[in-house]
Each structure stands twice: as C-alpha cells, then as structure tokens.
Amino acid sequence: MIWFLLAWMTASPQERQQTPVNEQQLELQAEREEGLAEDDAQWQQLEYLTKHPLNLNDATEYELKGLRLLTDLQISNFLLYRRLLGPLLQVHELQAIPAWDVAAIKQLMPYVIVSNEKQMVARLGERLRHGEQTALLRCSRTISSSAEHNKTTESYLGSRTAVLFRYKYNYKNLLQYGITGDKDAGEHFLKGAQQKGFDFYSFHCFVRKLGIVQSLAIGDFTVGFGQGLIQWQGMAFKKSAAVLNIKRQGPALQPYNSAGEYNFHRGIGLTLQQKNVRCTFFGSSRHLDANIMEDSASHAQAYISSILTSGYHRTPEELNDRHTVHCITAGGSLQVANNRSHIGVQAVLYSLSKPLQPSGEIYDRYAINGRNWSNYSFDYSYTFRNVHVYGEVALDRQRNTAMIHGLLASLDPKVDMALVYRNISPQYQSLFSNAFTENSLPANENGLYAGLSVRPLAGWKLDVYTDIFKFPWLKYQVHAPSGGHEYLVQATYTPDKHVEIYSRFRHETKWKNNADSVIAIQPLAQVTRLNWRTHINYRLNRSIELRSRVESVWYVSNGYEMETGFLFYTDVHVKPAFKPFFFNARLQYVETDGYNSRIYAWENTVLYNFSIPPLFNKAFRGIVNLNYRLMARRAKQHSRKFNCLLSLSCAQSVYPSKEAVEATKNAVEAYNRADFKLQVILGMR
C-alpha cells in the first residue's frame, strides 16, 4: 500500500538523507555498553562537510583522519599517490589507489571534492565575519499512562520535558565557537538548583591553522592520544561489521559541543607543528559528579566511592552528588612524523579534590586509590607498501603496563586484513580512556582479534572477524578469572546503486556468576548469545527509499536457561524532489522471552539526534518523523542567506500482552509509552 500511495513521486535530485554512516557500529556499541553517551560531534562535522566539502588536493593527513571514515593504510597510500603523481583530476581517480575499494569511495564522496583551487588561509577578520551560524532548539518528552511510570517521575524536581539549545559559528572549520545548554527530563529550569537556566552549559572556541599553531582550544574540548590506553574522549568504536576500523585515529584536540556532561575537558589546549614535529599541551579544571562517603562518627576524611557519568540531576539524591569533586587535568604529547611513520610520547596527570577509594569487593581490588593519578605512553606507526603496523605501550602511576599492537594489510586488491593484540594488566588503571578492547575500559584483559574483508565478485563483500579474550582477574558479576570468544560473519550484496542486502551472523560466549546458585561463592556459568540479522535497503527512485530488517536472538545461560527474541521492522524514507518537506516512518514488531534476549535497533528521530533503545518482551512500535525546510532567502540589506528546518518526531510503543518494565537504571515502565521531539534549526551564512 505504501508503494502505491507514493508511486507518484518521480526520480530527480534531492537532499542527502541525514543519517550517520556508522549505524551498525552504534548499534553494537549500545548493546555492549547498554546505552550510549550523547555525543553527536562526528555527525555535526560530516553534516557541515556536505555543504563545505573537503578538497582532496589540499587535505592534510590530520584532516583525513578527522573524517574517521578511512583507515590509516588508505590515508597513507593516498598521500603517497598524490605526492608522486600530483593533484587528482577527478574523484573517481581514487579507485587507482591501493587499499581503496568502491564502498569506501562511495562513503567518502558526499564529504569531499576535487579542485585545483588552492585554499588560502583566511585572516582573522575574515574568519570572524564570513562564517555560518546555526541555532538549534530541541524539546522532547515521554508520556505514559502507566502508574509505575508516574510513580517513578513523581520524585522529579522539575518538568518532565527535556530541552537542548545550541548555537554554533563555523568558518570553514578554521574558526568555530558556540554555546550549548541542556536540561534533562525532570531537572529544574530557572529555579531551584538551576537558577541560571539550564542544568548544563558548555562553551567552546576552536581555531585551526594559524601559522605554527595547528589548533587552539578554549573552553570545552576532547583529547585523544595514541590508541586510547591513557586518554581518548568522544566517540570511538570497537568490534563491528566494519572489520578494518580498528585503529584510534584523529587530531589530538577536537572541539566539544555535545550534550553529554562527562567525557570532555574544560580549559585550554594547544597544538603546535614545525615541519615533522608536532606538540600538544592541555590543561583542564572542572567539577565532576561523584558519590561521596564520610563517617561523621570517626571523623575520617571523606572519599569518592564512585564517579558518576549520567549527568542526571532530577531528584534530591542526584543533586547531592552534583559537582562534588574538583578535577584538575594536565597532559601533553610530542610526535615526530613523516609520510610513512610516526613515533610519539604522551603523558596525562590528574589531581582530585577528594581521594578515590576502592570498594571492599574483591573484583575492585586494583581500582584507583588516592587523590592523584597519572598515565604515560609511547605510540608508533609505520607503513611499508601495503602493510601498516601501529601500537601503544602505556604505564600508570604504579608502573603497571598495558599495550596494544595492530596491523592493517592489503593482501590483494580484493582482500584486506586486520589484526589487534592487546595485553593489559589487571592492575593497570586509567581515566577518560577508550581503547579497542572487550571491556568498556582498558583494564584486566588479554586478547587477539583478526578481521578479514573480501570482495570476491562485483557487488559482493564478505566481512569476518574473530576475537579471543581472557580476563586474568575478577570482574563485576564475574567472581573468578574468565574469558570468552566472539565471531561475526556478514555478507553484503549490492547489485546496483538502488539495492543493498546484507545478512549477518554473530556469536558471543562469556562467563558470569550463576545467579541460581545457593552457595556463598557463586560458580560461573557460560553465557552464549547468537544474533542473526538480514537487512534490505531498496531505493525505489531518488525520492523514496525502503528499508526492512528481520533479526533473531538466542540466549543460553548455563546450558539450560534459554531465551529467544525476534524483531521485524520496515521503514519508508521520502524526500520529494524540489519540495521543502521530507519524512520517514517505521512500523516495528518485537517479541522476546525477557531482557536477556533484548535487541537493539537504530531509530531515526530529529537531526543530530537518534535513539537505540533496548527492545524486549512483546511490543508494537510506530515512528513518524516529519521535516519541513523553509526556502532559503537572501536578506536585502545584508546579503545573507537564511534557512529554517522544523522537525517533529513521534514514537509510540504498545505492549498488548502485559506491562513491561525496562531493566535500566531509570526503572521506568514502558507500557503504552509515547516519545515526542520537536526541533527548530535556524541557519545564516
């Protein structure tokens, strides 16, 4: 019926659908971490590049790494190709570069151009006058008829409506500054603990390419060093069907203007470069949320039992933990690099206003203890022909070690390979780190990952990885040394530019405490999780795209506790040619035996926002997103171009058989739940 109703729409040029390129990676990340931090920095950057593409003939190594769409082997081969043969004549010339396949080029094309015009470094006055300005206002609210939901939200101090405001100025990524204000559902606004308006404010000013100053960050920014063993903030992916995306890469400093309230620094950062030497320094001073424990009877010093990362301040208990710890951070990096290799040393030091103290649990024996901490590392990379090797070796304050070594190789024009070996001591500890590991933080892990990407025939692609890992010490809910393995096989068929089909099988085996045991020391039980997914994208014409997915899950614990799950959805995305509106809709059905067999699926909402909720029990879900863009006009006096994008997202979940309580930190019942989001984006350039 949808196909017939929309058949009147003809094929013609259209705007690009606003969807991140790493949808599958985000889904797997949400499943591993049971949620994602709110960080849309890469999405904003790629959206800006659709309007202001990067010129490949002028692009530097760090600009290409900043895209986070290419491997280091591809970037190294591209720079060598350009140095030997001169500027590119057209973008299709990329097919002649070793390790570059058609899929990578198609993914890159919306964000790059090929031009012989040399980019002139603009003066400060021009940067301040001729940039693009955008202002975003988003309101969202969840409505439920459930008595359990109302009981939970009764303790909220503020309105149940969440509000986000963001203003940003950007001149060709050479100068950008802005401010962000965020209020989560249930938090006060202009009253109570938030007399100044929003619960969270963020400001950033970021300058690039001012002589030897490659980047200058003032306000909020993120830092990424090496392979994430001592410092990596912002979004970074782990295992996924993109089997070659295994390396942490990108500029050391990046501006921060997302709504997440934890994973960033606040202060000043500076990167200097002279020929092949690059130095980065930063200093940060900010307050963190933490649980503070003190014993008034013994008059012992108060200490931090845990640092909180959610950013929620909705109840009196959450407000008591707000900004209770002052954290001072300083660090630096020194790198020497050429076209094929680099070596670098990094250091990060922390000072907390109150000491961290591990809990009495055995698995927490090696946690950070005290007010001061530090981490140091050495990292390297080298490219020889079609082989790229890299790695990082790190130490913490107590000289515990961690290391990651990797390899990317193009074995054949149709075969690429990736290897990652990691050996991280159980005693090794770090803050604000994110490496390519099975654990959420780099600690207590040994493992070997191997990935292979094969393109045997035109239109066919096979991606395979296997990962074997061990945990030498105890973990949360795993009270003994353990291990596991995981493998994934995905076959993708793209017969033409209108159709893409992929089928994926994933197997994971781990160990956890046997909750059914009646003895004091719980034995471990083997937990196996299997996923099988088939997904189809079909572009009916340039205005209509249809997407459908079927996914099944099998969960087995201790050989007898078994759950199964099933998901089906179908999407329609419509962008009529030369029309100011576009929309998409989804009809979804999920049925699982419980929370252990939950399924995660990406959901489009408004621009720069998405949702990947855990789906479980038996439920129907419908989603409709409407967007209307006011036609751009030029102001008569100032010769400025204005535009406005209005977005509305509505999602409804219905559980026909029984009430289903979400097994999340919020413990909010999901029965007859409706989610609404309204967003306005104003732009001027």
XYZ file of C-alpha atoms in Angstrom, residues 19-639:
621
model
C 21.840 9.500 8.740
C 25.243 8.686 10.258
C 27.466 6.418 8.206
C 28.228 4.177 11.197
C 24.737 2.988 12.094
C 25.733 -0.663 12.638
C 28.701 0.356 14.804
C 26.449 2.470 17.022
C 24.001 -0.433 17.462
C 26.722 -2.838 18.577
C 28.210 -0.174 20.844
C 24.828 0.361 22.519
C 24.439 -3.399 23.054
C 27.861 -3.764 24.695
C 27.523 -0.707 26.942
C 23.720 -0.898 27.444
C 23.376 2.681 26.262
C 25.399 5.418 24.580
C 26.724 8.764 25.743
C 25.171 11.700 23.926
C 27.908 12.689 21.509
C 26.988 13.878 18.014
C 30.263 15.665 17.186
C 31.138 13.464 14.190
C 27.597 13.731 12.825
C 27.770 17.541 13.017
C 31.171 17.545 11.313
C 30.016 15.349 8.425
C 26.826 17.386 8.034
C 28.925 20.556 7.731
C 31.136 18.897 5.104
C 28.111 18.091 2.924
C 27.769 21.872 2.462
C 31.511 22.694 2.559
C 33.310 19.617 1.140
C 36.953 18.917 1.876
C 39.238 19.438 -1.120
C 41.238 16.245 -1.540
C 44.036 18.079 -3.323
C 44.618 20.263 -0.245
C 43.614 17.879 2.547
C 46.219 17.134 5.189
C 46.766 13.824 6.933
C 45.045 15.063 10.096
C 42.043 16.401 8.174
C 41.589 12.997 6.533
C 41.939 11.247 9.883
C 39.387 13.661 11.357
C 36.745 12.267 8.994
C 37.031 8.882 10.780
C 35.899 7.164 7.585
C 39.274 5.924 6.293
C 41.897 3.558 7.626
C 45.479 4.699 8.164
C 46.597 2.428 5.316
C 44.188 4.153 2.927
C 45.300 7.607 4.088
C 48.994 6.758 3.789
C 48.549 5.338 0.285
C 46.511 8.372 -0.768
C 49.161 10.848 0.394
C 51.907 8.858 -1.351
C 49.844 8.690 -4.562
C 49.220 12.456 -4.504
C 52.900 13.214 -3.795
C 54.135 11.009 -6.665
C 51.523 11.779 -9.343
C 50.341 15.255 -8.391
C 46.817 16.585 -7.730
C 43.815 14.450 -8.573
C 41.894 15.263 -11.742
C 38.590 13.824 -10.539
C 37.249 11.918 -7.558
C 36.950 8.616 -9.471
C 40.748 8.537 -9.671
C 40.646 7.243 -6.080
C 39.926 3.774 -7.482
C 43.552 3.570 -8.667
C 44.939 3.871 -5.111
C 45.863 0.589 -3.363
C 43.552 -0.406 -0.454
C 40.767 1.895 -1.744
C 37.624 -0.004 -2.690
C 34.379 1.205 -4.228
C 32.482 1.007 -0.929
C 34.986 3.301 0.826
C 34.889 5.798 -2.046
C 31.075 5.905 -2.089
C 31.027 6.506 1.659
C 33.522 9.358 1.294
C 32.091 11.113 -1.787
C 29.360 13.231 -0.086
C 32.035 14.987 2.003
C 34.873 15.670 -0.469
C 35.559 17.377 -3.780
C 38.492 17.557 -6.193
C 39.545 21.082 -7.098
C 42.711 22.809 -8.332
C 41.955 25.955 -6.353
C 44.432 26.444 -3.540
C 42.910 27.059 -0.150
C 44.077 30.390 1.164
C 44.467 30.715 4.922
C 41.973 33.401 5.858
C 42.853 36.302 8.081
C 41.271 36.580 11.490
C 38.883 39.359 10.399
C 37.540 37.288 7.514
C 37.101 34.297 9.798
C 35.033 36.383 12.182
C 32.763 37.915 9.519
C 32.051 35.294 6.870
C 31.208 32.131 8.791
C 27.991 30.128 9.005
C 25.801 30.483 12.092
C 23.301 27.901 13.324
C 20.984 27.849 16.323
C 19.234 24.654 17.433
C 16.368 24.288 19.911
C 15.054 20.814 20.760
C 12.277 19.833 23.163
C 11.400 16.218 23.954
C 9.042 14.473 26.337
C 7.964 10.938 27.203
C 4.300 10.334 28.010
C 2.999 7.122 29.566
C -0.333 6.061 31.017
C 1.491 3.633 33.305
C 1.016 4.081 37.040
C 4.538 2.772 37.597
C 5.953 5.428 35.270
C 4.067 8.189 37.075
C 5.234 6.868 40.438
C 8.861 6.974 39.307
C 8.656 10.500 37.904
C 6.832 11.896 40.954
C 10.211 12.374 42.646
C 11.459 14.576 39.798
C 12.055 18.138 40.916
C 11.452 19.769 37.545
C 9.435 19.442 34.380
C 9.432 16.128 32.511
C 10.297 17.979 29.293
C 13.931 17.827 28.136
C 15.347 20.908 26.401
C 18.550 21.384 24.390
C 19.802 24.693 22.984
C 22.930 25.035 20.846
C 24.438 27.978 18.987
C 27.464 27.486 16.732
C 29.557 29.666 14.420
C 31.807 27.945 11.873
C 34.090 29.370 9.201
C 35.443 26.550 7.010
C 36.492 24.642 10.142
C 39.231 27.259 10.630
C 37.311 29.051 13.360
C 34.346 27.796 15.313
C 32.792 28.766 18.593
C 29.475 28.184 20.306
C 27.499 27.518 23.443
C 25.303 24.597 24.468
C 22.635 24.445 27.180
C 20.992 21.180 28.216
C 18.169 20.289 30.607
C 17.294 16.618 31.046
C 13.754 15.472 31.799
C 12.990 16.062 35.467
C 15.610 18.751 36.075
C 14.907 22.275 37.269
C 14.990 25.233 34.878
C 15.392 28.820 36.134
C 14.615 27.723 39.667
C 15.880 25.525 42.485
C 19.433 24.319 41.875
C 19.359 25.728 38.314
C 18.723 29.414 38.950
C 20.768 30.336 35.853
C 18.624 28.327 33.467
C 19.953 25.049 32.082
C 21.405 22.349 34.288
C 24.443 22.020 31.990
C 26.287 24.663 29.977
C 29.149 24.140 27.542
C 31.205 26.748 25.668
C 33.920 26.188 23.100
C 36.164 28.258 20.855
C 38.394 26.378 18.424
C 40.923 27.810 15.940
C 42.918 25.928 13.304
C 45.890 26.786 11.065
C 47.342 29.990 12.487
C 50.962 29.688 11.449
C 52.696 27.065 13.570
C 49.527 26.876 15.694
C 47.665 23.934 14.206
C 44.825 24.097 16.735
C 43.889 26.188 19.731
C 41.043 25.104 22.021
C 39.472 27.343 24.652
C 36.575 26.163 26.797
C 35.357 22.587 26.289
C 37.303 20.166 24.119
C 38.184 16.486 23.837
C 41.620 14.864 23.838
C 42.695 11.695 22.050
C 46.192 10.239 22.431
C 47.671 7.126 20.851
C 45.340 4.121 20.847
C 43.254 5.247 23.812
C 45.138 3.473 26.591
C 45.723 6.672 28.564
C 43.295 9.188 27.008
C 40.539 9.068 24.407
C 37.349 11.105 24.629
C 34.485 11.346 22.206
C 33.001 8.548 20.142
C 35.264 5.592 19.362
C 34.083 2.260 18.044
C 35.073 -1.286 18.852
C 34.196 -4.535 17.097
C 31.650 -4.316 14.289
C 30.972 -5.422 10.737
C 33.414 -2.682 9.659
C 36.193 -5.142 10.446
C 39.029 -2.826 9.344
C 38.008 0.107 11.575
C 40.154 -0.998 14.474
C 42.544 1.919 14.948
C 42.030 5.029 17.045
C 42.898 7.972 14.818
C 42.214 11.670 14.555
C 43.559 15.021 15.782
C 44.657 15.160 19.415
C 42.334 18.120 20.127
C 38.729 18.428 18.979
C 36.037 20.983 19.886
C 33.230 19.743 22.129
C 29.652 20.979 21.882
C 27.551 17.885 22.605
C 25.083 17.434 25.472
C 26.983 14.695 27.322
C 28.145 16.002 30.701
C 31.162 13.819 31.483
C 33.586 12.858 28.737
C 35.391 16.138 27.933
C 37.904 18.619 29.358
C 37.338 22.277 30.230
C 40.255 24.682 29.943
C 42.789 25.341 27.190
C 44.585 23.157 24.663
C 47.250 23.951 22.068
C 48.838 22.028 19.194
C 51.998 23.373 17.555
C 53.674 21.976 14.449
C 57.018 22.797 12.862
C 57.903 20.611 9.897
C 57.716 16.996 11.147
C 57.437 17.782 14.856
C 54.041 18.187 16.496
C 53.448 19.105 20.161
C 50.141 19.147 22.041
C 49.559 20.528 25.541
C 46.356 20.951 27.518
C 45.122 21.899 30.967
C 41.656 21.389 32.399
C 39.784 22.375 35.546
C 36.216 21.195 36.082
C 33.805 19.634 38.556
C 32.608 16.030 38.367
C 29.576 14.267 39.825
C 30.510 11.654 42.427
C 29.229 9.653 45.366
C 30.932 10.986 48.494
C 31.215 8.779 51.574
C 32.064 10.077 55.029
C 31.814 8.730 58.560
C 30.870 11.526 60.960
C 31.491 9.300 63.981
C 35.131 8.534 63.188
C 35.831 11.970 61.631
C 37.643 10.204 58.805
C 38.339 12.076 55.579
C 35.519 11.980 53.047
C 36.300 9.924 49.947
C 34.897 9.167 46.497
C 33.214 5.793 46.218
C 32.354 6.228 42.514
C 32.407 8.877 39.774
C 29.025 9.348 38.076
C 28.750 9.813 34.312
C 24.993 10.045 33.577
C 24.654 13.811 34.110
C 21.175 13.420 35.645
C 20.166 15.847 38.440
C 16.438 15.161 38.741
C 15.998 14.100 42.361
C 17.393 15.343 45.705
C 19.724 12.342 45.814
C 21.141 13.096 42.369
C 21.506 16.778 43.227
C 23.547 15.864 46.307
C 26.126 14.224 44.021
C 26.306 17.152 41.579
C 29.740 18.772 41.174
C 31.061 17.318 44.417
C 34.627 16.757 43.144
C 37.049 19.207 41.557
C 39.286 17.588 38.933
C 42.437 19.216 37.539
C 43.949 17.517 34.488
C 47.095 18.330 32.526
C 48.821 16.474 29.743
C 50.872 16.628 26.591
C 52.081 14.796 23.534
C 55.219 15.033 21.385
C 55.232 13.403 17.955
C 57.758 13.125 15.139
C 56.246 12.008 11.840
C 56.835 11.718 8.113
C 54.767 10.371 5.226
C 55.148 6.752 6.294
C 55.724 6.640 10.041
C 55.460 8.401 13.357
C 56.576 7.972 16.954
C 55.164 9.803 19.946
C 55.219 10.053 23.721
C 52.244 11.133 25.848
C 51.500 11.878 29.491
C 48.341 12.750 31.454
C 48.177 13.774 35.136
C 45.112 14.088 37.402
C 44.502 15.742 40.745
C 41.177 15.286 42.590
C 39.887 17.367 45.475
C 38.938 14.172 47.352
C 40.594 10.752 47.236
C 39.191 7.813 45.329
C 38.810 4.692 47.443
C 38.008 1.224 46.079
C 35.017 -0.657 47.394
C 35.504 -3.691 49.585
C 34.641 -6.069 46.720
C 37.410 -8.419 45.618
C 36.977 -7.542 41.930
C 37.643 -3.870 42.811
C 40.984 -4.598 44.443
C 43.126 -2.792 41.849
C 40.922 0.293 41.336
C 42.482 3.768 41.544
C 43.228 4.757 45.123
C 44.086 8.320 46.224
C 43.807 11.912 45.016
C 46.493 11.851 42.322
C 46.927 9.662 39.273
C 48.992 9.684 36.091
C 49.458 7.711 32.885
C 52.278 7.677 30.332
C 52.623 6.038 26.930
C 54.686 5.579 23.789
C 52.967 5.023 20.438
C 54.160 4.350 16.901
C 53.036 3.571 13.354
C 54.806 2.537 10.156
C 53.600 1.890 6.614
C 55.563 -0.327 4.221
C 53.965 -0.847 0.845
C 50.504 -2.258 1.634
C 51.152 -3.053 5.291
C 50.521 -0.643 8.178
C 51.605 -1.503 11.732
C 50.883 0.557 14.832
C 50.667 0.308 18.583
C 50.873 1.887 22.016
C 52.604 0.860 25.250
C 51.384 2.544 28.449
C 52.258 2.812 32.136
C 50.189 4.090 35.023
C 51.363 5.800 38.212
C 52.210 2.480 39.864
C 54.117 1.262 36.778
C 51.502 -1.247 35.730
C 51.596 -1.863 31.980
C 49.194 -2.033 29.067
C 49.862 -2.486 25.378
C 48.017 -2.676 22.077
C 49.626 -3.617 18.752
C 47.811 -3.776 15.426
C 48.283 -4.465 11.738
C 46.351 -3.452 8.637
C 47.298 -5.108 5.360
C 46.006 -5.149 1.815
C 46.818 -8.714 0.765
C 45.216 -8.356 -2.638
C 43.113 -5.732 -4.459
C 40.133 -7.744 -3.207
C 41.361 -8.864 0.232
C 42.166 -6.756 3.325
C 43.187 -7.996 6.757
C 43.314 -6.562 10.296
C 44.984 -7.867 13.487
C 44.943 -6.477 17.025
C 46.809 -7.893 20.012
C 46.269 -6.418 23.475
C 47.825 -7.267 26.821
C 46.535 -5.113 29.683
C 47.496 -5.880 33.264
C 44.703 -6.358 35.848
C 46.434 -3.676 37.935
C 46.520 -1.091 35.119
C 44.062 1.797 35.627
C 43.218 4.991 33.716
C 40.604 7.758 33.464
C 38.924 9.100 30.295
C 40.359 6.233 28.234
C 38.774 4.148 25.481
C 40.826 1.533 23.634
C 39.951 -1.304 21.254
C 39.092 -3.816 23.983
C 36.265 -6.104 25.014
C 35.918 -4.314 28.357
C 34.452 -0.829 28.397
C 37.724 0.474 29.895
C 41.236 -0.773 29.086
C 41.947 -2.960 32.116
C 42.318 -6.656 33.008
C 42.348 -8.104 29.505
C 44.432 -10.170 27.087
C 43.146 -10.812 23.613
C 43.715 -11.342 19.894
C 41.415 -10.004 17.172
C 41.569 -10.944 13.490
C 39.403 -9.487 10.738
C 39.146 -10.152 7.017
C 37.303 -8.221 4.300
C 36.927 -9.960 0.937
C 35.335 -8.697 -2.283
C 35.254 -11.866 -4.410
C 32.889 -10.654 -7.148
C 31.437 -7.375 -8.312
C 28.713 -6.342 -5.885
C 29.671 -8.894 -3.216
C 31.525 -8.285 0.041
C 32.294 -10.682 2.896
C 33.389 -9.340 6.302
C 34.571 -11.741 9.004
C 36.180 -11.277 12.391
C 37.031 -13.445 15.365
C 38.153 -12.299 18.798
C 39.528 -14.438 21.629
C 39.950 -12.761 25.018
C 40.823 -13.547 28.647
C 40.262 -11.635 31.888
C 43.079 -12.618 34.317
C 41.339 -11.063 37.333
C 37.759 -10.864 38.629
C 35.159 -8.519 37.115
C 31.830 -7.090 38.159
C 29.375 -10.026 38.303
C 32.208 -12.405 37.338
C 33.862 -13.594 40.560
C 36.679 -15.610 39.005
C 39.205 -15.246 36.163
C 37.355 -15.876 32.912
C 37.445 -15.429 29.166
C 35.417 -15.820 26.042
C 35.307 -15.547 22.291
C 33.269 -13.809 19.630
C 32.981 -14.037 15.875
C 30.934 -12.338 13.187
C 30.223 -13.121 9.532
C 28.464 -10.619 7.288
C 27.748 -10.992 3.578
C 26.724 -7.865 1.664
C 25.256 -7.866 -1.847
C 24.947 -4.630 -3.806
C 23.870 -5.481 -7.359
C 23.370 -1.805 -8.261
C 23.094 1.620 -6.643
C 19.427 1.026 -5.775
C 19.677 -2.187 -3.744
C 21.783 -3.278 -0.795
C 21.231 -6.514 1.127
C 23.288 -7.835 3.988
C 22.932 -10.866 6.216
C 24.910 -11.113 9.452
C 25.533 -13.849 11.995
C 27.217 -13.057 15.323
C 28.217 -15.462 18.100
C 29.491 -14.448 21.549
C 30.391 -16.606 24.554
C 31.337 -15.258 28.001
C 31.118 -16.275 31.639
C 29.206 -14.704 34.521
C 28.118 -15.584 38.064
C 25.440 -18.249 38.322
C 22.587 -16.312 39.927
C 20.694 -19.527 40.718
C 23.459 -20.859 42.960
C 22.599 -21.103 46.674
C 26.181 -21.277 47.927
C 28.036 -18.186 49.148
C 30.687 -18.229 46.382
C 28.760 -18.331 43.138
C 30.217 -20.570 40.418
C 30.498 -19.235 36.881
C 28.002 -20.089 34.179
C 28.699 -19.965 30.456
C 26.546 -17.435 28.602
C 26.128 -17.672 24.838
C 24.355 -15.124 22.672
C 23.605 -15.628 18.962
C 22.284 -12.976 16.573
C 21.158 -13.434 13.009
C 20.064 -10.393 11.011
C 19.020 -9.785 7.418
C 18.604 -6.196 6.254
C 17.464 -4.781 2.900
C 17.743 -1.226 1.538
C 15.857 -0.562 -1.686
C 15.835 2.830 -3.373
C 12.630 2.908 -5.390
C 13.732 6.145 -7.022
C 15.650 9.235 -5.958
C 12.799 10.290 -3.712
C 11.796 7.062 -1.980
C 13.871 4.531 -0.104
C 12.511 1.425 1.636
C 14.320 -0.453 4.398
C 13.378 -3.696 6.112
C 15.028 -5.863 8.755
C 14.495 -9.265 10.337
C 16.573 -10.260 13.360
C 16.563 -13.257 15.690
C 18.378 -13.740 19.009
C 19.149 -16.877 21.018
C 20.416 -16.531 24.592
C 21.608 -19.558 26.587
C 22.977 -19.489 30.148
C 24.483 -22.484 31.916
C 23.217 -24.787 29.198
C 19.559 -24.751 30.228
C 18.329 -21.185 30.838
C 17.247 -20.159 27.358
C 15.579 -17.099 25.826
C 14.777 -16.229 22.230
C 13.893 -12.983 20.549
C 12.561 -11.754 17.217
C 12.422 -8.332 15.572
C 10.898 -7.114 12.321
C 10.564 -3.591 11.031
C 10.023 -1.777 7.771
C 10.923 1.849 7.028
C 9.989 4.271 4.305
C 12.087 7.407 3.682
C 10.589 10.017 1.372
C 12.276 13.173 0.038
C 10.217 14.603 -2.834
C 12.205 16.430 -5.479
C 12.293 20.213 -5.134
C 9.883 20.054 -2.193
C 10.562 21.703 1.177
C 9.459 18.662 3.211
C 10.721 15.134 3.772
C 9.700 12.390 6.176
C 10.248 8.809 7.243
C 8.113 6.273 9.088
C 8.619 2.881 10.711
C 6.369 0.020 11.760
C 8.094 -2.408 14.113
C 7.286 -5.614 15.972
C 9.430 -7.238 18.645
C 8.873 -10.345 20.758
C 11.428 -11.731 23.228
C 11.286 -14.022 26.248
C 12.903 -11.415 28.506
C 15.508 -8.714 28.894
C 18.461 -11.064 28.264
C 17.240 -11.618 24.701
C 16.747 -7.885 24.031
C 17.502 -6.453 20.579
C 18.927 -3.044 19.683
C 17.866 -1.203 16.538
C 18.756 2.277 15.323
C 15.865 4.756 15.255
C 15.839 7.998 13.301
C 14.462 10.983 15.177
C 15.288 14.642 14.524
C 18.546 15.870 13.001
C 21.682 15.329 15.173
C 19.681 13.005 17.404
C 18.925 9.315 17.407
C 17.693 6.572 19.672
C 18.856 2.970 20.156
C 16.576 1.646 22.919
C 16.649 -1.947 24.220
C 13.666 -3.765 22.708
C 12.233 -6.728 24.635
C 9.022 -8.562 25.583
C 6.157 -8.341 23.085
C 5.551 -4.892 21.637
C 4.453 -2.942 18.596
C 6.235 0.338 17.876
C 5.474 3.030 15.347
C 7.674 6.003 14.484
C 6.962 9.029 12.284
C 9.458 11.838 11.616
C 8.400 14.939 9.691
C 10.757 17.671 8.474
C 9.968 20.948 6.746
C 12.647 23.289 5.417
C 11.708 26.899 4.838
C 13.068 28.045 1.498
C 16.338 29.980 1.748
C 16.065 33.680 1.008
C 18.553 36.498 0.851
C 18.127 39.405 3.175
C 18.016 42.546 1.044
C 20.272 44.688 3.204
C 22.890 42.265 4.490
C 23.032 39.839 1.554
